[in-house]
Amino acid sequence: MKLERVLPFSRTLLKKAVQPGAIAVDATIGNGHDTLLLAELVGEDGKVYGFDIQEEALIHTQERLKEHKLLDRVELFQKGHEEVQAVIPSIYHGKVTAAIFNLGYLPGGDKAVVTRPETTISAIQQLIELLAPEGMIVLVIYHGHEEGALERDELLQFVQKLDQQQVHVLQYRFLNQQNNPPFIVAIEKR
Ligand SMILES: C[S@@+](CC[C@H](N)C(=O)[O-])C[C@H]1O[C@@H](n2cnc3c(N)ncnc32)[C@H](O)[C@@H]1O
């Protein structure tokens, strides 16, 4: 298939948005796959801020970063992403070039702990303020579980109303696949 699949496309967007020296955010670190990618992309002069409410996620991600000797470029917080503006130092406000959210539950973890529309939307609103021009927020929306379907609906309503003078909003989604595969919404600040 020549069309890029959904998860690789999220990484393509991050690679476009994050240059060496950048400030980037992993809003849902989980097992740390995206945190690791961002740590590689920001280089030794950049910084990644990672958030997850589960201790398990921080432990797995720390291990992964240590294995790759990239822990020093990353600060991990056992806090909700809705605290992003308070956590990121004010010198970096307006300088964040990318943020990624993988919504839903931690693979292999507690399926009762899921992202929620109110906190996801609050974090997106804060991040739009924190972004540099042409900075990007990538949302990977998992909607195969009940709460995921509700979160999808609220998020789509919210992002469709964002001011086009302020941001571009893209949906990247295969329309004829079975079983509700994840899809992407990307928000780029103008
Ligand atoms: C789909 S997983 C992330 C997968 C991750 N990108 C990876 O590479 O493994 C979603 C994560 O979001 C976390 N989460 C739920 N609510 C959150 C919140 N308010 N702030 C930050 N993380 C949250 C969950 O604990 C879970 O680990």
Coordinates of N, CA and C and ligand atoms in Angstrom, one line a residue:
M1 N 0.8 -1.2 0.0 CA 0.0 0.0 0.0 C 0.9 1.3 0.0
K2 N 0.6 2.2 -0.9 CA 1.4 3.4 -1.0 C 0.9 4.5 0.0
L3 N -0.4 4.5 0.3 CA -0.9 5.4 1.3 C -0.2 5.1 2.6
E4 N 0.2 6.2 3.3 CA 0.9 6.0 4.6 C -0.1 5.6 5.6
R5 N 0.2 4.5 6.4 CA -0.7 4.1 7.5 C -0.7 5.1 8.6
V6 N -1.7 5.0 9.5 CA -2.0 6.0 10.4 C -0.9 6.3 11.4
L7 N -0.4 5.2 12.1 CA 0.7 5.5 13.1 C 2.0 6.0 12.5
P8 N 2.4 5.4 11.3 CA 3.6 6.0 10.7 C 3.4 7.4 10.3
F9 N 2.2 7.8 9.9 CA 1.9 9.2 9.5 C 2.0 10.1 10.7
S10 N 1.7 9.6 11.9 CA 1.8 10.5 13.1 C 3.3 10.8 13.3
R11 N 4.2 9.8 13.0 CA 5.6 10.0 13.2 C 6.2 10.9 12.1
T12 N 5.6 10.8 10.9 CA 6.1 11.7 9.8 C 5.8 13.1 10.2
L13 N 4.6 13.4 10.8 CA 4.3 14.7 11.2 C 5.2 15.2 12.3
L14 N 5.6 14.4 13.2 CA 6.5 14.8 14.3 C 7.9 15.1 13.7
K15 N 8.3 14.3 12.8 CA 9.6 14.5 12.2 C 9.7 15.8 11.4
K16 N 8.5 16.2 10.8 CA 8.5 17.5 10.1 C 8.5 18.6 11.1
A17 N 7.9 18.4 12.3 CA 7.7 19.6 13.2 C 8.9 19.7 14.1
V18 N 9.7 18.7 14.4 CA 10.7 18.8 15.5 C 12.1 18.8 14.9
Q19 N 12.8 19.9 15.1 CA 14.2 20.0 14.6 C 15.1 19.9 15.8
P20 N 16.4 19.7 15.6 CA 17.3 19.7 16.8 C 17.2 21.0 17.5
G21 N 17.2 20.9 18.9 CA 17.1 22.1 19.7 C 15.7 22.4 20.1
A22 N 14.7 21.7 19.6 CA 13.3 22.0 19.8 C 12.8 21.6 21.2
I23 N 11.7 22.2 21.5 CA 11.0 21.8 22.8 C 9.7 21.1 22.3
A24 N 9.5 19.8 22.8 CA 8.4 19.0 22.4 C 7.7 18.4 23.6
V25 N 6.5 18.0 23.4 CA 5.7 17.4 24.5 C 5.1 16.1 24.1
D26 N 5.3 15.1 25.0 CA 4.5 13.8 24.8 C 3.4 13.9 25.9
A27 N 2.2 14.1 25.5 CA 1.1 14.4 26.5 C 0.6 13.1 27.1
T28 N 0.9 11.9 26.5 CA 0.4 10.6 27.0 C 1.6 9.6 26.8
I29 N 2.5 9.6 27.8 CA 3.7 8.8 27.4 C 3.5 7.3 27.3
G30 N 2.6 6.7 28.1 CA 2.4 5.3 28.0 C 3.7 4.5 28.1
N31 N 3.9 3.7 27.1 CA 5.1 2.9 27.1 C 6.3 3.6 26.6
G32 N 6.1 4.8 26.2 CA 7.3 5.7 25.8 C 7.8 5.6 24.4
H33 N 7.0 5.1 23.5 CA 7.5 5.0 22.1 C 7.7 6.4 21.5
D34 N 6.7 7.2 21.7 CA 6.8 8.5 21.1 C 7.7 9.4 21.8
T35 N 7.8 9.2 23.2 CA 8.8 10.0 23.9 C 10.2 9.7 23.4
L36 N 10.5 8.5 23.1 CA 11.8 8.1 22.6 C 12.1 8.8 21.2
L37 N 11.1 8.7 20.4 CA 11.2 9.4 19.0 C 11.5 10.9 19.2
L38 N 10.7 11.5 20.1 CA 10.9 13.0 20.3 C 12.3 13.3 20.9
A39 N 12.7 12.4 21.8 CA 14.0 12.6 22.4 C 15.1 12.5 21.3
E40 N 14.9 11.6 20.4 CA 15.9 11.5 19.3 C 15.9 12.8 18.4
L41 N 14.6 13.2 18.1 CA 14.5 14.4 17.2 C 15.0 15.7 17.8
V42 N 14.8 15.9 19.1 CA 15.2 17.2 19.7 C 16.7 17.4 19.8
G43 N 17.4 16.2 19.8 CA 18.9 16.3 19.8 C 19.3 16.7 21.2
E44 N 20.7 16.9 21.4 CA 21.2 17.1 22.7 C 20.9 18.5 23.3
D45 N 20.5 19.4 22.4 CA 20.2 20.8 22.9 C 18.7 21.0 23.1
G46 N 17.9 20.0 22.8 CA 16.4 20.2 22.9 C 15.9 19.6 24.2
K47 N 14.6 19.6 24.4 CA 14.0 19.1 25.6 C 12.6 18.5 25.3
V48 N 12.3 17.4 25.9 CA 11.0 16.8 25.8 C 10.3 16.8 27.2
Y49 N 9.1 17.2 27.3 CA 8.3 17.2 28.5 C 7.3 16.1 28.3
G50 N 7.3 15.1 29.2 CA 6.3 14.0 29.1 C 5.4 13.9 30.3
F51 N 4.1 13.5 30.0 CA 3.1 13.5 31.0 C 2.4 12.1 31.0
D52 N 2.1 11.6 32.1 CA 1.2 10.4 32.3 C 0.7 10.4 33.7
I53 N -0.5 9.9 33.9 CA -1.0 9.9 35.3 C -0.6 8.6 36.0
Q54 N -0.1 7.6 35.2 CA 0.2 6.3 35.8 C 1.7 6.1 36.0
E55 N 2.0 5.7 37.2 CA 3.4 5.5 37.6 C 4.1 4.5 36.7
E56 N 3.3 3.4 36.4 CA 3.8 2.4 35.5 C 4.3 2.9 34.1
A57 N 3.6 3.9 33.6 CA 4.0 4.5 32.3 C 5.4 5.2 32.5
L58 N 5.5 5.9 33.6 CA 6.8 6.6 33.8 C 8.0 5.7 34.0
I59 N 7.7 4.6 34.7 CA 8.8 3.6 34.9 C 9.2 3.0 33.6
H60 N 8.2 2.5 32.8 CA 8.6 1.9 31.5 C 9.3 2.9 30.6
T61 N 8.8 4.1 30.6 CA 9.4 5.1 29.7 C 10.8 5.5 30.1
Q62 N 11.0 5.6 31.5 CA 12.4 5.9 32.0 C 13.3 4.8 31.5
E63 N 12.9 3.5 31.7 CA 13.8 2.4 31.3 C 14.1 2.5 29.8
R64 N 13.1 2.7 29.0 CA 13.3 2.8 27.5 C 14.3 3.9 27.2
L65 N 14.2 5.1 27.8 CA 15.1 6.2 27.5 C 16.5 5.9 28.0
K66 N 16.6 5.2 29.2 CA 17.9 4.9 29.7 C 18.6 4.0 28.8
E67 N 17.9 2.9 28.3 CA 18.5 2.0 27.3 C 19.1 2.7 26.1
H68 N 18.5 3.8 25.7 CA 19.0 4.6 24.6 C 19.8 5.8 25.0
K69 N 20.1 5.8 26.2 CA 21.0 6.9 26.8 C 20.4 8.3 26.4
L70 N 19.1 8.5 26.5 CA 18.5 9.7 26.1 C 17.7 10.4 27.3
L71 N 17.8 9.8 28.5 CA 17.0 10.3 29.6 C 17.3 11.7 29.9
D72 N 18.5 12.2 29.7 CA 18.9 13.6 30.1 C 18.1 14.7 29.2
R73 N 17.5 14.3 28.1 CA 16.8 15.3 27.3 C 15.3 15.3 27.6
V74 N 14.9 14.5 28.6 CA 13.5 14.3 28.8 C 13.2 14.6 30.3
E75 N 12.1 15.3 30.5 CA 11.5 15.5 31.9 C 10.2 14.8 31.9
L76 N 10.0 13.9 32.8 CA 8.7 13.1 32.9 C 8.0 13.5 34.1
F77 N 6.7 13.7 34.0 CA 5.8 14.2 35.1 C 4.7 13.2 35.3
Q78 N 4.5 12.7 36.5 CA 3.3 11.9 36.8 C 2.2 12.9 37.1
K79 N 1.7 13.5 36.1 CA 0.7 14.5 36.2 C -0.2 14.4 35.0
G80 N -1.4 15.0 35.0 CA -2.2 15.0 33.8 C -1.7 16.1 32.9
H81 N -2.0 15.8 31.6 CA -1.5 16.8 30.6 C -2.3 18.1 30.7
E82 N -3.4 18.1 31.4 CA -4.1 19.4 31.6 C -3.3 20.3 32.5
E83 N -2.2 19.9 33.0 CA -1.3 20.8 33.8 C -0.1 21.3 33.0
V84 N -0.2 21.1 31.7 CA 0.9 21.4 30.8 C 1.5 22.8 30.9
Q85 N 0.5 23.8 30.9 CA 1.0 25.2 30.9 C 1.7 25.5 32.2
A86 N 1.3 24.9 33.4 CA 1.9 25.2 34.6 C 3.3 24.5 34.7
V87 N 3.4 23.4 34.0 CA 4.7 22.6 34.1 C 5.8 23.2 33.2
I88 N 5.4 23.6 32.0 CA 6.5 24.0 31.1 C 7.0 25.4 31.5
P89 N 8.3 25.6 31.7 CA 8.8 26.9 32.1 C 8.4 28.0 31.2
S90 N 8.1 29.2 31.7 CA 7.5 30.2 30.9 C 8.5 30.7 29.8
I91 N 9.8 30.4 29.9 CA 10.7 30.8 28.8 C 10.4 30.0 27.6
Y92 N 9.8 28.9 27.7 CA 9.5 28.1 26.5 C 8.0 28.3 26.0
H93 N 7.3 29.2 26.7 CA 5.9 29.4 26.2 C 6.1 30.1 24.8
G94 N 5.3 29.6 23.8 CA 5.4 30.1 22.5 C 6.6 29.5 21.7
K95 N 7.2 28.5 22.3 CA 8.4 27.9 21.6 C 8.2 26.4 21.4
V96 N 7.1 25.8 21.8 CA 6.9 24.4 21.7 C 6.6 24.1 20.2
T97 N 7.4 23.1 19.6 CA 7.2 22.9 18.2 C 6.3 21.7 17.9
A98 N 6.2 20.8 18.9 CA 5.3 19.6 18.6 C 4.8 19.0 19.9
A99 N 3.5 18.5 19.9 CA 3.0 17.8 21.0 C 2.2 16.6 20.4
I100 N 2.4 15.4 21.1 CA 1.6 14.3 20.6 C 0.7 13.7 21.7
F101 N -0.5 13.3 21.3 CA -1.4 12.6 22.2 C -1.7 11.3 21.6
N102 N -1.5 10.2 22.3 CA -2.1 8.9 21.9 C -3.2 8.6 22.9
L103 N -4.4 8.8 22.5 CA -5.5 8.7 23.4 C -5.9 7.3 23.7
G104 N -6.8 7.2 24.8 CA -7.3 5.8 25.1 C -6.6 5.3 26.3
Y105 N -6.3 4.0 26.4 CA -5.7 3.3 27.5 C -4.4 2.8 27.2
L106 N -3.6 2.5 28.3 CA -2.2 2.0 28.1 C -2.3 0.6 27.6
P107 N -1.7 0.3 26.5 CA -1.6 -1.1 26.0 C -1.0 -2.0 27.0
G108 N -1.6 -3.1 27.4 CA -1.1 -4.0 28.4 C -1.3 -3.5 29.8
G109 N -2.0 -2.4 30.0 CA -2.2 -1.8 31.3 C -3.7 -1.9 31.7
D110 N -4.1 -1.0 32.7 CA -5.4 -1.0 33.2 C -6.3 -0.2 32.2
K111 N -7.3 -1.0 31.6 CA -8.1 -0.4 30.6 C -9.2 0.5 31.1
A112 N -9.3 0.6 32.5 CA -10.2 1.5 33.1 C -9.6 2.9 33.1
V113 N -8.3 3.1 33.0 CA -7.7 4.4 33.0 C -7.5 4.9 31.6
V114 N -8.4 5.8 31.2 CA -8.4 6.2 29.8 C -8.4 7.8 29.8
T115 N -8.0 8.3 28.7 CA -8.0 9.8 28.5 C -9.5 10.2 28.5
R116 N -9.7 11.5 28.9 CA -11.1 12.0 29.0 C -11.2 13.3 28.2
P117 N -12.3 13.5 27.6 CA -12.5 14.6 26.7 C -12.2 16.0 27.4
E118 N -12.7 16.2 28.6 CA -12.5 17.5 29.2 C -11.1 17.8 29.4
T119 N -10.3 16.8 29.9 CA -8.9 17.1 30.2 C -8.1 17.2 28.9
T120 N -8.4 16.3 27.9 CA -7.7 16.4 26.7 C -7.9 17.7 26.0
I121 N -9.2 18.2 26.0 CA -9.5 19.5 25.4 C -8.8 20.6 26.1
S122 N -8.8 20.6 27.4 CA -8.1 21.6 28.2 C -6.6 21.6 27.8
A123 N -6.0 20.5 27.7 CA -4.5 20.4 27.4 C -4.3 21.0 26.0
I124 N -5.2 20.6 25.0 CA -5.1 21.1 23.7 C -5.2 22.7 23.6
Q125 N -6.1 23.2 24.4 CA -6.3 24.7 24.4 C -5.0 25.3 25.0
Q126 N -4.4 24.7 26.0 CA -3.2 25.3 26.6 C -2.0 25.2 25.6
L127 N -2.0 24.0 24.9 CA -0.9 23.8 24.0 C -0.9 24.7 22.8
I128 N -2.1 25.0 22.3 CA -2.2 26.0 21.2 C -1.5 27.3 21.6
E129 N -1.7 27.7 22.8 CA -1.1 28.9 23.3 C 0.5 28.7 23.4
L130 N 0.9 27.5 23.8 CA 2.3 27.3 24.0 C 3.1 27.1 22.7
L131 N 2.4 26.8 21.6 CA 3.1 26.4 20.3 C 3.8 27.6 19.7
A132 N 4.9 27.3 19.0 CA 5.5 28.3 18.1 C 4.7 28.3 16.8
P133 N 4.9 29.4 16.1 CA 4.3 29.4 14.7 C 4.7 28.2 14.0
E134 N 3.8 27.5 13.3 CA 4.0 26.2 12.5 C 4.2 25.1 13.5
G135 N 4.1 25.3 14.8 CA 4.1 24.1 15.7 C 2.9 23.3 15.5
M136 N 3.0 22.0 16.0 CA 1.9 21.1 15.6 C 1.5 20.2 16.8
I137 N 0.2 20.0 16.9 CA -0.3 19.0 17.9 C -0.9 17.9 17.1
V138 N -0.4 16.7 17.4 CA -0.9 15.5 16.7 C -1.7 14.6 17.7
L139 N -3.0 14.4 17.3 CA -3.8 13.6 18.2 C -4.0 12.2 17.5
V140 N -3.7 11.1 18.1 CA -4.0 9.8 17.6 C -5.2 9.3 18.4
I141 N -6.4 9.2 17.7 CA -7.7 9.0 18.4 C -8.1 7.5 18.3
Y142 N -8.1 6.9 19.4 CA -8.5 5.5 19.5 C -10.0 5.5 19.9
H143 N -10.8 4.9 19.1 CA -12.3 5.1 19.4 C -13.0 3.7 19.3
G144 N -12.2 2.6 19.6 CA -12.8 1.3 19.6 C -13.5 0.9 20.9
H145 N -13.2 1.7 22.0 CA -13.8 1.4 23.3 C -14.9 2.5 23.5
E146 N -15.8 2.2 24.4 CA -17.0 3.1 24.6 C -16.6 4.6 24.9
E147 N -15.6 4.7 25.9 CA -15.2 6.1 26.3 C -14.5 6.8 25.1
G148 N -13.8 5.9 24.3 CA -13.0 6.5 23.2 C -14.0 7.1 22.1
A149 N -15.1 6.4 21.9 CA -16.1 6.9 20.9 C -16.7 8.3 21.4
L150 N -16.9 8.4 22.7 CA -17.4 9.7 23.2 C -16.3 10.7 23.1
E151 N -15.1 10.4 23.4 CA -14.0 11.3 23.4 C -13.8 11.8 21.9
R152 N -13.9 10.9 21.0 CA -13.8 11.2 19.5 C -14.8 12.2 19.2
D153 N -16.1 12.0 19.6 CA -17.2 12.9 19.2 C -16.9 14.3 19.7
E154 N -16.6 14.4 21.0 CA -16.3 15.7 21.6 C -15.1 16.4 21.0
L155 N -14.1 15.6 20.7 CA -12.9 16.3 20.2 C -13.2 16.8 18.8
L156 N -13.9 16.0 18.0 CA -14.2 16.4 16.6 C -15.0 17.7 16.6
Q157 N -16.0 17.8 17.5 CA -16.8 19.0 17.6 C -15.9 20.2 18.0
F158 N -15.0 19.9 18.9 CA -14.1 21.0 19.4 C -13.2 21.5 18.3
V159 N -12.5 20.6 17.7 CA -11.5 21.0 16.7 C -12.1 21.7 15.5
Q160 N -13.3 21.2 15.1 CA -13.9 21.8 13.9 C -14.2 23.3 14.1
K161 N -14.3 23.7 15.4 CA -14.7 25.1 15.7 C -13.5 26.0 15.9
L162 N -12.3 25.4 15.9 CA -11.1 26.2 16.1 C -11.0 27.3 14.9
D163 N -10.6 28.5 15.3 CA -10.5 29.6 14.4 C -9.5 29.3 13.3
Q164 N -9.9 29.3 12.0 CA -8.9 29.0 10.9 C -7.9 30.1 10.7
Q165 N -8.1 31.3 11.4 CA -7.1 32.3 11.3 C -5.9 32.0 12.3
Q166 N -6.3 31.1 13.3 CA -5.3 30.7 14.3 C -4.6 29.4 14.0
V167 N -5.3 28.4 13.5 CA -4.8 27.1 13.3 C -5.3 26.4 12.1
H168 N -4.5 25.5 11.5 CA -5.0 24.6 10.4 C -5.4 23.3 11.1
V169 N -6.5 22.7 10.8 CA -6.9 21.4 11.4 C -7.1 20.3 10.3
L170 N -6.3 19.2 10.4 CA -6.4 18.2 9.4 C -6.9 16.9 10.1
Q171 N -7.7 16.1 9.3 CA -8.1 14.8 9.8 C -7.5 13.8 8.8
Y172 N -6.8 12.8 9.3 CA -6.2 11.7 8.4 C -6.8 10.4 8.8
R173 N -7.6 9.8 7.9 CA -8.4 8.7 8.4 C -8.8 7.8 7.2
F174 N -8.6 6.5 7.4 CA -9.1 5.5 6.4 C -10.6 5.3 6.7
L175 N -11.4 5.4 5.7 CA -12.9 5.5 5.9 C -13.6 4.2 5.7
N176 N -12.9 3.2 5.1 CA -13.6 1.9 4.9 C -13.0 0.7 5.6
Q177 N -12.2 1.0 6.7 CA -11.7 -0.1 7.5 C -12.6 -0.5 8.6
Q178 N -12.5 -1.9 8.9 CA -13.4 -2.4 9.9 C -12.8 -2.1 11.3
N179 N -13.6 -2.3 12.3 CA -13.2 -2.3 13.8 C -12.6 -1.0 14.3
N180 N -13.1 0.1 13.7 CA -12.7 1.4 14.3 C -11.2 1.6 14.5
P181 N -10.4 1.5 13.5 CA -9.0 1.7 13.7 C -8.7 3.2 14.1
P182 N -7.6 3.5 14.7 CA -7.3 4.9 15.1 C -7.1 5.8 13.9
F183 N -7.3 7.1 14.2 CA -7.1 8.1 13.1 C -6.5 9.3 13.7
I184 N -6.0 10.2 12.9 CA -5.3 11.4 13.3 C -6.0 12.6 13.1
V185 N -5.9 13.5 14.1 CA -6.2 14.9 13.9 C -5.0 15.7 14.2
A186 N -4.5 16.5 13.2 CA -3.3 17.4 13.4 C -3.8 18.8 13.4
I187 N -3.2 19.6 14.4 CA -3.5 21.0 14.5 C -2.2 21.8 14.4
E188 N -2.1 22.6 13.3 CA -0.9 23.4 13.1 C -1.2 24.8 13.4
K189 N -0.4 25.5 14.2 CA -0.5 26.9 14.5 C -0.1 27.7 13.4
R190 N -0.8 28.8 13.0 CA -0.4 29.6 11.9 C 0.7 30.6 12.3
Ligands
LIG1 C1 -2.7 5.0 24.4 S1 -1.7 5.2 25.9 C2 -0.3 6.0 25.3 C3 0.6 5.1 24.5 C4 2.0 5.7 24.3 N1 2.1 6.7 23.3 C5 3.1 4.6 24.0 O1 4.0 4.8 23.2 O2 3.0 3.5 24.6 C6 -2.6 6.5 26.7 C7 -2.0 7.0 28.0 O3 -2.6 8.2 28.5 C8 -2.5 8.2 29.9 N2 -3.4 9.2 30.4 C9 -4.7 9.1 30.7 N3 -5.2 10.3 31.1 C10 -4.2 11.2 31.1 C11 -4.0 12.6 31.4 N4 -5.0 13.3 31.9 N5 -2.8 13.1 31.3 C12 -1.7 12.4 30.8 N6 -1.8 11.1 30.5 C13 -3.0 10.5 30.6 C14 -2.8 6.8 30.3 O4 -2.3 6.5 31.6 C15 -2.1 6.0 29.2 O5 -0.8 5.6 29.6

